[in-house]
Short mmCIF file of C-alpha atoms (C1' of nucleotides) in Angstrom, two decimals:
data_model
loop_
_atom_site.label_atom_id
_atom_site.label_comp_id
_atom_site.label_asym_id
_atom_site.label_seq_id
_atom_site.Cartn_x
_atom_site.Cartn_y
_atom_site.Cartn_z
CA MET A 1 -9.44 -10.84 -34.07
CA LYS A 2 -12.51 -10.30 -31.98
CA LYS A 3 -13.13 -6.89 -30.48
CA ILE A 4 -13.36 -6.76 -26.55
CA LEU A 5 -13.62 -3.26 -25.13
CA ILE A 6 -12.66 -3.13 -21.90
CA VAL A 7 -13.05 -0.84 -18.62
CA ALA A 8 -10.34 -0.71 -16.08
CA GLY A 9 -9.93 1.25 -13.19
CA PRO A 10 -8.91 1.36 -9.50
CA THR A 11 -11.90 0.99 -7.04
CA ALA A 12 -14.54 3.01 -6.65
CA VAL A 13 -14.15 5.33 -9.77
CA GLY A 14 -17.45 4.24 -11.12
CA LYS A 15 -16.55 1.65 -13.77
CA THR A 16 -20.15 0.14 -13.24
CA ALA A 17 -22.04 2.92 -14.18
CA PHE A 18 -19.75 3.70 -16.82
CA GLY A 19 -19.56 -0.19 -18.38
CA ILE A 20 -23.50 0.49 -18.51
CA GLN A 21 -23.37 3.33 -20.07
CA LEU A 22 -21.08 2.14 -22.89
CA ALA A 23 -23.00 -1.24 -23.65
CA GLN A 24 -26.39 0.70 -24.21
CA ARG A 25 -24.22 3.44 -26.11
CA PHE A 26 -22.42 0.64 -28.17
CA ASN A 27 -25.31 -2.13 -27.99
CA GLY A 28 -22.79 -4.25 -25.56
CA GLU A 29 -22.94 -6.74 -22.97
CA ILE A 30 -21.11 -6.50 -20.17
CA ILE A 31 -18.16 -9.41 -18.79
CA SER A 32 -17.38 -8.98 -15.13
CA GLY A 33 -13.79 -8.85 -15.06
CA ASP A 34 -13.67 -8.83 -11.37
CA SER A 35 -11.78 -11.65 -8.92
CA MET A 36 -14.55 -11.48 -6.27
CA GLN A 37 -18.06 -10.15 -7.91
CA VAL A 38 -18.51 -14.07 -9.07
CA TYR A 39 -19.40 -15.02 -5.44
CA ARG A 40 -23.42 -15.29 -5.57
CA GLU A 41 -23.56 -15.45 -1.47
CA VAL A 42 -22.11 -11.83 -1.16
CA ALA A 43 -22.81 -8.77 -2.97
CA ILE A 44 -21.92 -5.55 -0.39
CA ALA A 45 -18.15 -5.95 -0.19
CA THR A 46 -17.75 -6.69 -3.61
CA ALA A 47 -19.66 -3.73 -4.61
CA LYS A 48 -21.56 -6.13 -7.37
CA PRO A 49 -23.84 -4.24 -9.73
CA THR A 50 -27.14 -4.00 -7.91
CA VAL A 51 -30.23 -5.78 -9.64
CA SER A 52 -31.55 -2.56 -11.13
CA GLU A 53 -27.87 -2.07 -12.62
CA GLN A 54 -27.90 -5.37 -13.76
CA ASN A 55 -31.21 -4.73 -15.69
CA GLN A 56 -29.77 -1.76 -17.21
CA ALA A 57 -27.62 -4.28 -19.57
CA VAL A 58 -26.74 -7.55 -19.86
CA HIS A 59 -23.76 -8.75 -17.38
CA HIS A 60 -22.11 -12.06 -17.40
CA LEU A 61 -19.90 -13.55 -15.01
CA ILE A 62 -21.50 -12.42 -11.64
CA ASP A 63 -23.07 -14.60 -9.44
CA THR A 64 -21.17 -17.94 -11.20
CA GLN A 65 -19.42 -19.19 -8.55
CA SER A 66 -20.55 -20.02 -4.83
CA ILE A 67 -17.79 -18.60 -1.69
CA TYR A 68 -17.20 -22.17 -1.23
CA ASP A 69 -15.67 -22.98 -4.19
CA GLU A 70 -11.95 -22.47 -5.49
CA PHE A 71 -11.85 -19.78 -8.23
CA SER A 72 -8.79 -18.29 -10.36
CA VAL A 73 -7.70 -16.72 -13.44
CA LYS A 74 -8.26 -19.66 -15.37
CA GLU A 75 -11.57 -20.30 -14.81
CA PHE A 76 -12.01 -16.33 -15.45
CA VAL A 77 -10.62 -16.74 -18.77
CA GLU A 78 -12.19 -20.04 -19.78
CA GLN A 79 -15.75 -18.64 -19.08
CA ALA A 80 -14.93 -14.97 -20.41
CA ASP A 81 -13.63 -16.46 -23.58
CA GLN A 82 -16.88 -18.49 -23.87
CA LYS A 83 -18.77 -15.54 -23.26
CA ILE A 84 -17.26 -13.06 -25.78
CA THR A 85 -17.59 -16.15 -28.16
CA GLU A 86 -21.13 -16.16 -27.56
CA ILE A 87 -21.77 -12.40 -27.60
CA THR A 88 -19.79 -11.90 -30.90
CA ALA A 89 -21.89 -14.28 -32.66
CA ARG A 90 -24.85 -12.44 -31.18
CA GLY A 91 -23.38 -9.43 -32.87
CA LYS A 92 -23.07 -7.22 -30.02
CA LEU A 93 -19.89 -6.04 -28.54
CA PRO A 94 -18.47 -7.73 -25.49
CA ILE A 95 -17.65 -4.90 -22.72
CA ILE A 96 -15.33 -6.61 -19.99
CA VAL A 97 -15.93 -4.08 -17.00
CA GLY A 98 -13.24 -5.10 -13.90
CA GLY A 99 -10.52 -3.80 -11.73
CA THR A 100 -8.52 -7.07 -11.42
CA GLY A 101 -5.57 -6.12 -14.01
CA PHE A 102 -4.06 -9.24 -13.92
CA TYR A 103 -7.45 -11.30 -14.71
CA LEU A 104 -7.68 -8.65 -17.88
CA ASN A 105 -4.08 -8.98 -18.73
CA THR A 106 -4.38 -12.82 -18.96
CA LEU A 107 -7.14 -12.33 -21.09
CA ILE A 108 -5.96 -10.74 -23.73
CA HIS A 109 -2.42 -12.12 -23.69
CA ASN A 110 -3.52 -15.36 -23.10
CA PHE A 111 -0.84 -16.42 -20.92
CA LYS A 112 0.26 -19.85 -20.22
CA LEU A 113 -0.38 -20.57 -17.18
CA GLY A 114 1.22 -24.39 -16.23
CA ALA A 115 0.25 -27.41 -15.45
CA GLU A 116 -3.12 -28.69 -13.89
CA LYS A 117 -3.73 -28.45 -10.83
CA ASP A 118 -4.16 -32.01 -9.53
CA GLU A 119 -3.02 -34.16 -6.78
CA HIS A 120 0.42 -34.52 -7.67
CA TYR A 121 0.79 -30.07 -8.18
CA GLN A 122 -0.90 -30.34 -4.66
CA LYS A 123 1.50 -32.70 -3.35
CA ILE A 124 4.36 -30.48 -4.92
CA GLU A 125 3.02 -27.40 -3.57
CA ALA A 126 3.14 -28.96 -0.21
CA GLU A 127 6.50 -30.12 -0.38
CA TYR A 128 7.84 -26.85 -1.07
CA GLN A 129 5.79 -25.17 1.80
CA ASN A 130 6.92 -27.91 4.40
CA LEU A 131 10.60 -26.94 3.16
CA LEU A 132 9.91 -23.18 3.50
CA GLU A 133 9.18 -23.87 7.27
CA GLU A 134 12.08 -26.32 7.72
CA LYS A 135 14.89 -24.67 6.03
CA GLY A 136 13.69 -20.82 5.25
CA GLU A 137 13.52 -18.63 2.67
CA ASP A 138 17.35 -18.54 1.61
CA TYR A 139 17.14 -22.26 0.85
CA LEU A 140 14.00 -22.43 -1.19
CA TRP A 141 15.30 -19.42 -3.25
CA GLN A 142 18.86 -20.62 -3.84
CA LEU A 143 16.93 -23.73 -4.72
CA LEU A 144 14.89 -21.75 -7.51
CA PHE A 145 18.16 -20.18 -8.50
CA LYS A 146 19.84 -23.39 -9.49
CA GLN A 147 16.91 -24.83 -11.54
CA ASP A 148 15.91 -21.27 -13.04
CA ALA A 149 18.35 -18.00 -12.65
CA VAL A 150 16.09 -15.76 -14.81
CA ALA A 151 13.13 -16.39 -12.80
CA ALA A 152 14.83 -16.55 -9.54
CA ASN A 153 16.29 -12.97 -9.74
CA LYS A 154 12.79 -11.73 -10.71
CA ILE A 155 11.16 -12.83 -7.71
CA PRO A 156 12.78 -11.63 -3.93
CA LYS A 157 13.10 -14.39 -1.29
CA GLU A 158 10.66 -12.65 0.86
CA ASN A 159 7.70 -13.26 -1.72
CA HIS A 160 7.36 -16.65 -0.95
CA ARG A 161 4.10 -16.99 -2.49
CA ARG A 162 5.77 -16.82 -5.98
CA LEU A 163 8.84 -18.63 -4.74
CA ILE A 164 6.59 -21.58 -4.30
CA ARG A 165 4.71 -21.18 -7.31
CA ALA A 166 7.71 -20.88 -9.21
CA LEU A 167 9.35 -24.04 -8.00
CA THR A 168 6.06 -25.75 -8.10
CA VAL A 169 5.67 -25.24 -12.02
CA ILE A 170 8.92 -26.16 -13.18
CA LYS A 171 8.78 -29.58 -11.09
CA SER A 172 5.04 -30.24 -12.37
CA THR A 173 6.19 -29.34 -15.77
CA GLY A 174 9.10 -29.82 -16.52
CA HIS A 175 9.75 -26.44 -17.71
CA LEU A 176 11.08 -23.42 -16.43
CA PHE A 177 8.97 -20.94 -14.89
CA SER A 178 10.69 -18.00 -16.82
CA LYS A 179 9.92 -19.70 -19.78
CA GLN A 180 6.71 -20.05 -19.45
CA GLN A 181 5.98 -16.00 -19.21
CA GLU A 182 7.34 -15.87 -22.82
CA GLU A 183 5.29 -12.86 -24.79
CA LEU A 184 2.36 -14.32 -27.22
CA PRO A 185 0.70 -12.44 -29.49
CA VAL A 186 -2.42 -11.02 -28.22
CA LYS A 187 -5.67 -12.77 -28.88
CA TYR A 188 -7.91 -10.04 -28.88
CA ASP A 189 -8.23 -6.72 -30.55
CA ALA A 190 -8.75 -4.56 -27.33
CA TYR A 191 -9.58 -0.95 -26.86
CA ILE A 192 -8.98 -0.50 -23.09
CA VAL A 193 -10.60 2.53 -21.26
CA GLY A 194 -8.78 3.45 -18.03
CA LEU A 195 -11.17 5.20 -15.43
CA ASN A 196 -9.39 7.33 -12.85
CA THR A 197 -9.70 10.87 -11.11
CA GLU A 198 -7.69 13.31 -8.67
CA ARG A 199 -6.19 11.16 -5.85
CA GLU A 200 -7.96 13.21 -3.10
CA LEU A 201 -11.26 12.50 -4.82
CA LEU A 202 -10.71 8.83 -5.31
CA TYR A 203 -10.09 8.32 -1.73
CA GLN A 204 -12.92 10.19 -0.64
CA ARG A 205 -15.25 8.07 -2.67
CA ILE A 206 -13.60 4.77 -1.60
CA ASN A 207 -14.35 6.53 2.06
CA GLN A 208 -17.88 7.04 1.57
CA ARG A 209 -18.60 4.01 0.14
CA VAL A 210 -17.10 1.96 2.88
CA ASP A 211 -19.63 4.09 5.06
CA GLN A 212 -22.01 3.03 2.40
CA MET A 213 -21.08 -0.68 2.58
CA MET A 214 -21.43 -0.46 6.61
CA SER A 215 -25.11 0.77 6.51
CA ASP A 216 -26.09 -1.72 3.61
CA GLY A 217 -24.77 -4.76 6.14
CA LEU A 218 -21.85 -4.98 5.72
CA LEU A 219 -21.37 -6.70 8.80
CA GLU A 220 -23.38 -9.25 8.96
CA GLU A 221 -21.92 -10.52 5.25
CA ALA A 222 -18.48 -10.13 7.01
CA ASN A 223 -19.85 -12.35 9.75
CA LEU A 224 -20.70 -15.04 7.15
CA ILE A 225 -17.34 -15.47 5.97
CA TYR A 226 -16.04 -15.33 9.26
CA SER A 227 -17.91 -18.23 10.68
CA HIS A 228 -17.15 -20.45 7.60
CA GLN A 229 -13.67 -19.41 6.83
CA ASP A 230 -12.20 -22.96 6.98
CA LYS A 231 -14.26 -23.81 3.85
CA ILE A 232 -13.72 -20.70 2.12
CA TYR A 233 -10.73 -20.29 -0.16
CA GLN A 234 -10.59 -17.02 -2.25
CA ALA A 235 -13.48 -15.39 -1.28
CA LYS A 236 -12.64 -14.53 1.91
CA GLN A 237 -9.35 -12.67 0.82
CA ALA A 238 -11.84 -10.16 -0.63
CA ILE A 239 -11.44 -6.99 0.99
CA GLY A 240 -14.33 -6.19 3.56
CA TYR A 241 -14.28 -9.20 5.62
CA LYS A 242 -10.44 -10.24 6.72
CA GLU A 243 -10.92 -6.51 8.31
CA PHE A 244 -13.12 -7.53 10.46
CA PHE A 245 -11.79 -10.62 11.90
CA PRO A 246 -10.18 -8.82 14.46
CA TYR A 247 -13.27 -7.01 15.66
CA PHE A 248 -14.99 -10.63 15.88
CA GLU A 249 -12.35 -11.66 18.14
CA HIS A 250 -12.60 -8.60 20.13
CA GLN A 251 -9.42 -7.46 19.62
CA ILE A 252 -10.18 -4.05 18.03
CA THR A 253 -13.72 -1.88 17.87
CA GLU A 254 -15.73 -1.61 14.89
CA GLN A 255 -14.39 1.81 13.88
CA GLU A 256 -11.01 0.70 14.16
CA ALA A 257 -11.79 -2.21 11.84
CA VAL A 258 -13.97 0.52 9.31
CA ASP A 259 -10.81 2.56 9.13
CA LEU A 260 -8.94 -0.39 8.65
CA LEU A 261 -10.93 -1.25 5.68
CA LYS A 262 -10.93 2.30 4.17
CA GLN A 263 -6.98 2.02 4.33
CA SER A 264 -6.89 -1.41 2.87
CA SER A 265 -9.25 0.02 -0.04
CA ARG A 266 -7.08 3.10 -0.65
CA ARG A 267 -3.84 0.63 -0.79
CA TYR A 268 -5.85 -1.63 -3.01
CA ALA A 269 -6.82 1.49 -5.74
CA LYS A 270 -2.89 2.00 -5.87
CA ARG A 271 -2.15 -1.47 -6.55
CA GLN A 272 -4.67 -1.25 -9.61
CA LEU A 273 -3.77 1.92 -10.80
CA THR A 274 0.27 0.68 -10.92
CA TYR A 275 -0.49 -2.26 -12.79
CA PHE A 276 -2.89 -0.98 -15.16
CA ARG A 277 -0.22 1.83 -15.92
CA ASN A 278 2.54 -0.61 -16.25
CA LYS A 279 1.03 -3.89 -17.99
CA LEU A 280 -1.88 -2.57 -20.24
CA PRO A 281 -1.96 -0.19 -23.13
CA VAL A 282 -4.93 2.17 -21.42
CA ASN A 283 -6.83 4.96 -22.45
CA TRP A 284 -7.20 7.24 -19.31
CA ILE A 285 -10.13 9.36 -18.81
CA ASP A 286 -11.38 11.33 -15.60
CA SER A 287 -14.73 9.37 -14.81
CA VAL A 288 -15.38 11.77 -11.90
CA LYS A 289 -14.62 15.42 -13.39
CA LYS A 290 -15.67 14.65 -16.98
CA ASP A 291 -13.50 17.01 -19.23
CA THR A 292 -13.01 17.41 -22.93
CA ARG A 293 -11.24 13.97 -22.88
CA TYR A 294 -14.15 12.33 -21.45
CA TYR A 295 -16.35 12.87 -24.26
CA HIS A 296 -13.76 12.32 -26.88
CA VAL A 297 -13.18 8.91 -25.99
CA PHE A 298 -16.13 7.69 -27.33
CA LYS A 299 -15.70 9.18 -30.80
CA GLU A 300 -12.27 6.88 -30.65
CA ILE A 301 -14.14 4.51 -29.66
CA ASN A 302 -16.42 4.55 -32.75
CA ASN A 303 -13.57 5.04 -34.96
CA TRP A 304 -11.75 1.47 -33.35
CA LEU A 305 -15.18 -0.20 -33.76
CA THR A 306 -15.33 0.65 -37.35
CA LYS A 307 -11.89 -0.28 -38.29
"C1'" G B 1 2.89 32.62 43.19
"C1'" G B 2 4.72 27.23 44.40
"C1'" A B 3 5.93 22.17 42.36
"C1'" G B 4 6.69 18.31 38.74
"C1'" G B 5 6.10 17.10 33.67
"C1'" A B 6 6.58 17.92 28.49
"C1'" G B 7 8.26 20.19 23.72
"C1'" U B 8 11.56 15.29 17.81
"C1'" A B 9 10.71 15.13 10.70
"C1'" G B 10 2.59 15.98 7.90
"C1'" C B 11 0.90 13.30 12.78
"C1'" G B 12 1.87 9.85 16.77
"C1'" A B 13 6.45 8.02 19.38
"C1'" A B 14 11.67 6.36 20.43
"C1'" G B 15 16.47 8.23 21.14
"C1'" U B 16 20.05 10.87 26.93
"C1'" G B 17 27.66 12.84 24.29
"C1'" G B 18 29.96 10.15 18.56
"C1'" C B 19 27.91 3.72 14.93
"C1'" U B 20 21.52 9.61 14.40
"C1'" A B 21 19.38 12.44 9.14
"C1'" A B 22 17.24 10.29 13.65
"C1'" A B 23 14.46 3.30 15.37
"C1'" C B 24 8.86 2.64 14.77
"C1'" G B 25 3.66 2.98 13.32
"C1'" C B 26 0.60 6.42 10.54
"C1'" A B 27 -0.65 9.46 6.87
"C1'" G B 28 1.71 9.92 1.24
"C1'" C B 29 4.15 8.06 -3.07
"C1'" G B 30 6.38 4.86 -6.53
"C1'" G B 31 7.71 -0.04 -7.99
"C1'" A B 32 7.22 -5.75 -9.00
"C1'" C B 33 3.27 -9.41 -10.67
"C1'" U B 34 2.25 -15.20 -16.24
"C1'" G B 35 -3.20 -20.39 -12.22
"C1'" U B 36 -4.72 -17.73 -4.23
"C1'" A B 37 -4.10 -11.03 -7.94
"C1'" A B 38 -9.44 -7.40 -3.61
"C1'" A B 39 -3.76 -11.76 -3.10
"C1'" U B 40 1.93 -12.06 -2.15
"C1'" C B 41 6.20 -8.86 -2.20
"C1'" C B 42 9.69 -4.53 -2.44
"C1'" G B 43 11.58 0.73 -2.27
"C1'" C B 44 10.93 6.20 -1.28
"C1'" C B 45 9.26 9.59 2.36
"C1'" C B 46 13.98 17.29 5.78
"C1'" C B 47 15.99 20.01 1.33
"C1'" A B 48 18.61 19.63 -3.58
"C1'" U B 49 20.80 15.92 -6.52
"C1'" U B 50 21.48 10.22 -10.33
"C1'" A B 51 23.27 4.93 -8.15
"C1'" U B 52 26.90 9.43 -5.80
"C1'" U B 53 26.99 13.50 -2.84
"C1'" G B 54 26.31 18.16 -0.75
"C1'" G B 55 23.27 21.54 2.63
"C1'" U B 56 20.16 22.42 6.73
"C1'" U B 57 17.67 19.86 11.43
"C1'" C B 58 15.36 17.73 17.02
"C1'" G B 59 10.91 25.32 20.90
"C1'" G B 60 14.62 29.28 20.86
"C1'" U B 61 19.62 31.93 22.21
"C1'" G B 62 24.54 31.02 23.74
"C1'" G B 63 27.94 28.12 26.10
"C1'" U B 64 30.63 23.43 27.63
"C1'" U B 65 33.09 19.93 24.02
"C1'" C B 66 37.69 17.35 19.26
"C1'" G B 67 31.97 16.14 18.89
"C1'" A B 68 25.27 17.62 21.48
"C1'" A B 69 18.57 15.51 19.68
"C1'" U B 70 21.49 14.00 24.16
"C1'" C B 71 25.31 18.10 29.30
"C1'" C B 72 24.76 23.49 31.15
"C1'" A B 73 22.26 28.73 31.23
"C1'" C B 74 18.86 31.80 30.10
"C1'" U B 75 14.23 31.97 27.38
"C1'" C B 76 9.22 30.80 24.64
"C1'" U B 77 5.04 27.81 24.54
"C1'" C B 78 2.54 24.06 26.67
"C1'" C B 79 0.15 20.35 30.34
"C1'" U B 80 -1.00 18.22 35.46
"C1'" C B 81 -0.88 18.94 40.80
"C1'" C B 82 -0.63 22.57 44.75
"C1'" A B 83 -2.32 27.87 46.43
#
RNA sequence: GGAGGAGUAGCGAAGUGGCUAAACGCAGCGGACUGUAAAUCCGCCCCAUUAUUGGUUCGGUGGUUCGAAUCCACUCUCCUCCA
């Protein structure tokens, strides 16, 4: 099984710098494990590694898409798998650095994702969307319950997106959504380093980074997304754009939008932490207050590499 | 000195006799997640405890009442206006 090193952690803890450090130390190349750094037209809100940072270690899966492209886990896993193969063949260590827990999880566990999202799929999805509007969430949930009680019991009826996805998968593949979720053996020998620090410190860093983004010209970038939003699918969901939409529409002040952005970022950090804590076997270290554990991890990685 | 107004959980803010440990928002915390995941959704949030239940609350004190954040008296603090 191929070895991959993973660096996970909430936004703004310092994953980029730490990843570079690891790459230099363990002869590695970095693969971005991030759902938003793939878009080449933007860089500020997504906190993409700077040119000089990218020069300090080889980076992959950055700038591979246009903001007008659709992108999802599927593309990520395909691309990452290929990069891992290439890097390993070169005799180097693949290091996945990123905050998108779902992507990392899917990569190492090789989740089955269901049928192709072709026209047929889109049609089914649209049908359920209409059903939801006509008959409401109760109806949709009952529908799922009749088809796949296990799945229905795991999805609250308020969670429309997941409800529709489950129903669509069942109809397009012919098998149960819950069946698709069977555990599979892991695909990689992964050592996962989790970066974290005291909550208060983390929030401080988040707030500071947002201010930095503002002086780097975030408004302009957000405006680009705002003015083309009809043609943009996933990229406009990034934190740092939608918070400014009401500002562009004169609903709120710039300061209010900035506060909103900080709020979204803090909440996001918490969601990330929850995901990593409960879904992945993470070796946690404090990346800000570097204690003994911080240095101990390098030794652990060495042991894991020679195993 | 005179006339009004306000004091509610960390903050903001509802609530004018029982259905109120007290709506709602913010802040804080926890959780779910198998093709939008920086998305989507849920829970906790006075104190103690397990789902339970118990205890102490609505500036303070004392009353009225079967029952008060809600009514009365006194009192403290703050705000506005007039002197």
